[in-house]
Coordinates of C-alpha atoms in Angstrom, one line a residue:
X30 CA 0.0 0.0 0.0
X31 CA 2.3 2.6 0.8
X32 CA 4.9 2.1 -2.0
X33 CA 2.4 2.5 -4.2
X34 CA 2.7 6.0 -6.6
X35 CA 0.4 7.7 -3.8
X36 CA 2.6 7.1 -1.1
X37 CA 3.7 10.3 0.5
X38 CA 7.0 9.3 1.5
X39 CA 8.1 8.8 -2.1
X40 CA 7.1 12.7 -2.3
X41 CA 9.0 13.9 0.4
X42 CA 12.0 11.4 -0.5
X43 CA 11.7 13.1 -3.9
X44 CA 11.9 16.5 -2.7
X45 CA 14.0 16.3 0.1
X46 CA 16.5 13.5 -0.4
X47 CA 18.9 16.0 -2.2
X48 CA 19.3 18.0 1.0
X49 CA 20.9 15.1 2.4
X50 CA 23.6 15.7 1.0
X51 CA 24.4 19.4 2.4
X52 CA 24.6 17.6 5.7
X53 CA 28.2 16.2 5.0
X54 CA 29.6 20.0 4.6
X55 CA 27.5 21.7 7.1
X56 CA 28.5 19.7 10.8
X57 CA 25.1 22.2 12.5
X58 CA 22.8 21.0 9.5
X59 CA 23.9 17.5 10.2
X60 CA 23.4 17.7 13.7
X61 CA 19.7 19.6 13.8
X62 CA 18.6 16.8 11.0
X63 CA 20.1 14.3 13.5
X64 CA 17.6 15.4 16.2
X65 CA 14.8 15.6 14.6
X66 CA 15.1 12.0 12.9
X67 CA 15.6 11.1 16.5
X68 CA 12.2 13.0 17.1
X69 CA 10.6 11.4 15.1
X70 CA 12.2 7.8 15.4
X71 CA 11.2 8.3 19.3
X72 CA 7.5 9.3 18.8
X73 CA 7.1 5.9 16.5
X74 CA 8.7 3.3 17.9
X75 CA 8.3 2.3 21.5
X76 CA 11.9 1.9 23.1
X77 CA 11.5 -1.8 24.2
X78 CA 10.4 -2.9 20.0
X79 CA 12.4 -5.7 18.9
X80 CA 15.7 -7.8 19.4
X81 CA 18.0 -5.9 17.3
X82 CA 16.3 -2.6 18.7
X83 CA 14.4 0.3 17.3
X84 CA 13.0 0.2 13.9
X85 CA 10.8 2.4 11.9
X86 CA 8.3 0.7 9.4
X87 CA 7.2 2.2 6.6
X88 CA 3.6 2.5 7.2
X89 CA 4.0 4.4 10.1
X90 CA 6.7 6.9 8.9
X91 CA 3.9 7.8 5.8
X92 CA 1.4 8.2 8.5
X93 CA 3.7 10.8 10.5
X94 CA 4.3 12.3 7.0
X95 CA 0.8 12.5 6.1
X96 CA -0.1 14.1 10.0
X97 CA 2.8 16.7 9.9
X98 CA 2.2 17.5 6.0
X99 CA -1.4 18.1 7.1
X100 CA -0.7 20.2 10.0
X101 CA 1.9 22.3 7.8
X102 CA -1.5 22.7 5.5
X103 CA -3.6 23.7 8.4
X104 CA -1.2 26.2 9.9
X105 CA -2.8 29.0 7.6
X106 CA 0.8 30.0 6.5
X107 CA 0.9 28.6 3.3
X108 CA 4.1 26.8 3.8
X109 CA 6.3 26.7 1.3
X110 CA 9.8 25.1 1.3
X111 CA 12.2 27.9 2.0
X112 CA 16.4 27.6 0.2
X113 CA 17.2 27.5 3.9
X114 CA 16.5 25.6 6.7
X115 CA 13.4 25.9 8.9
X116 CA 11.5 23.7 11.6
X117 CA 9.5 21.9 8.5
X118 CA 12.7 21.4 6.2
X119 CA 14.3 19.9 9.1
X120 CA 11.9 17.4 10.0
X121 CA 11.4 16.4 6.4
X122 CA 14.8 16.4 5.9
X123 CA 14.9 14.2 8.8
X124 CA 12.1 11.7 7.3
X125 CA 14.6 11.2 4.4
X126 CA 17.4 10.2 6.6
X127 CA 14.9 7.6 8.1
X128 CA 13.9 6.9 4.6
X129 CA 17.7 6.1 3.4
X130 CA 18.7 4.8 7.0
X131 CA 16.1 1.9 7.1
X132 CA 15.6 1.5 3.4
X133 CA 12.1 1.8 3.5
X134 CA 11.3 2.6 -0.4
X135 CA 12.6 -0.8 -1.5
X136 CA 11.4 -2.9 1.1

């Protein structure tokens, strides 16, 4: 179900995947993303899950997506991603490295 075309993560791995790679020059940028995967990792996966430890699943990393995307939507801002690095980038940013870090697009 969710690595089908409508999956959002595939959007946000789209999108934001390419900022990963500013992380390896900027130590801060790597850091901030650090924390808020950690975030993130913490608010979906209970800290006694599994043998081998903590480990995100796809299905629940596209429902985080789809609650913060929604809340970004309800905010009345009219987010838009910004060239530098705010709260929302960050977390996105962040999904991406759980994205890559548990290979969750070819599972």
């Amino acid at each position: 179900m969710n690595d089908s075309p409508g999956c959002p993560l595939i959007g946000v791995a789209t999108t934001y995947m390419p900022r990963l790679s500013e992380t390896t020059s900027e130590p801060g940028l790597a850091a901030a993303v650090d924390q808020h995967a950690a975030a993130v990792r913490d608010a979906l996966v209970p800290a006694q899950r599994g043998p081998r430890g903590r480990t995100v699943r796809r299905e629940e990393l596209a429902d985080y997506v789809l609650g913060f995307t929604d809340w970004l939507t309800g905010t009345g801002a009219d987010w838009t991603e910004p060239v530098g690095h705010d709260f929302a980038t960050l977390r996105l940013t962040a999904v991406c490295w759980l994205i890559r870090e548990y290979d969750l697009l070819d599972a």
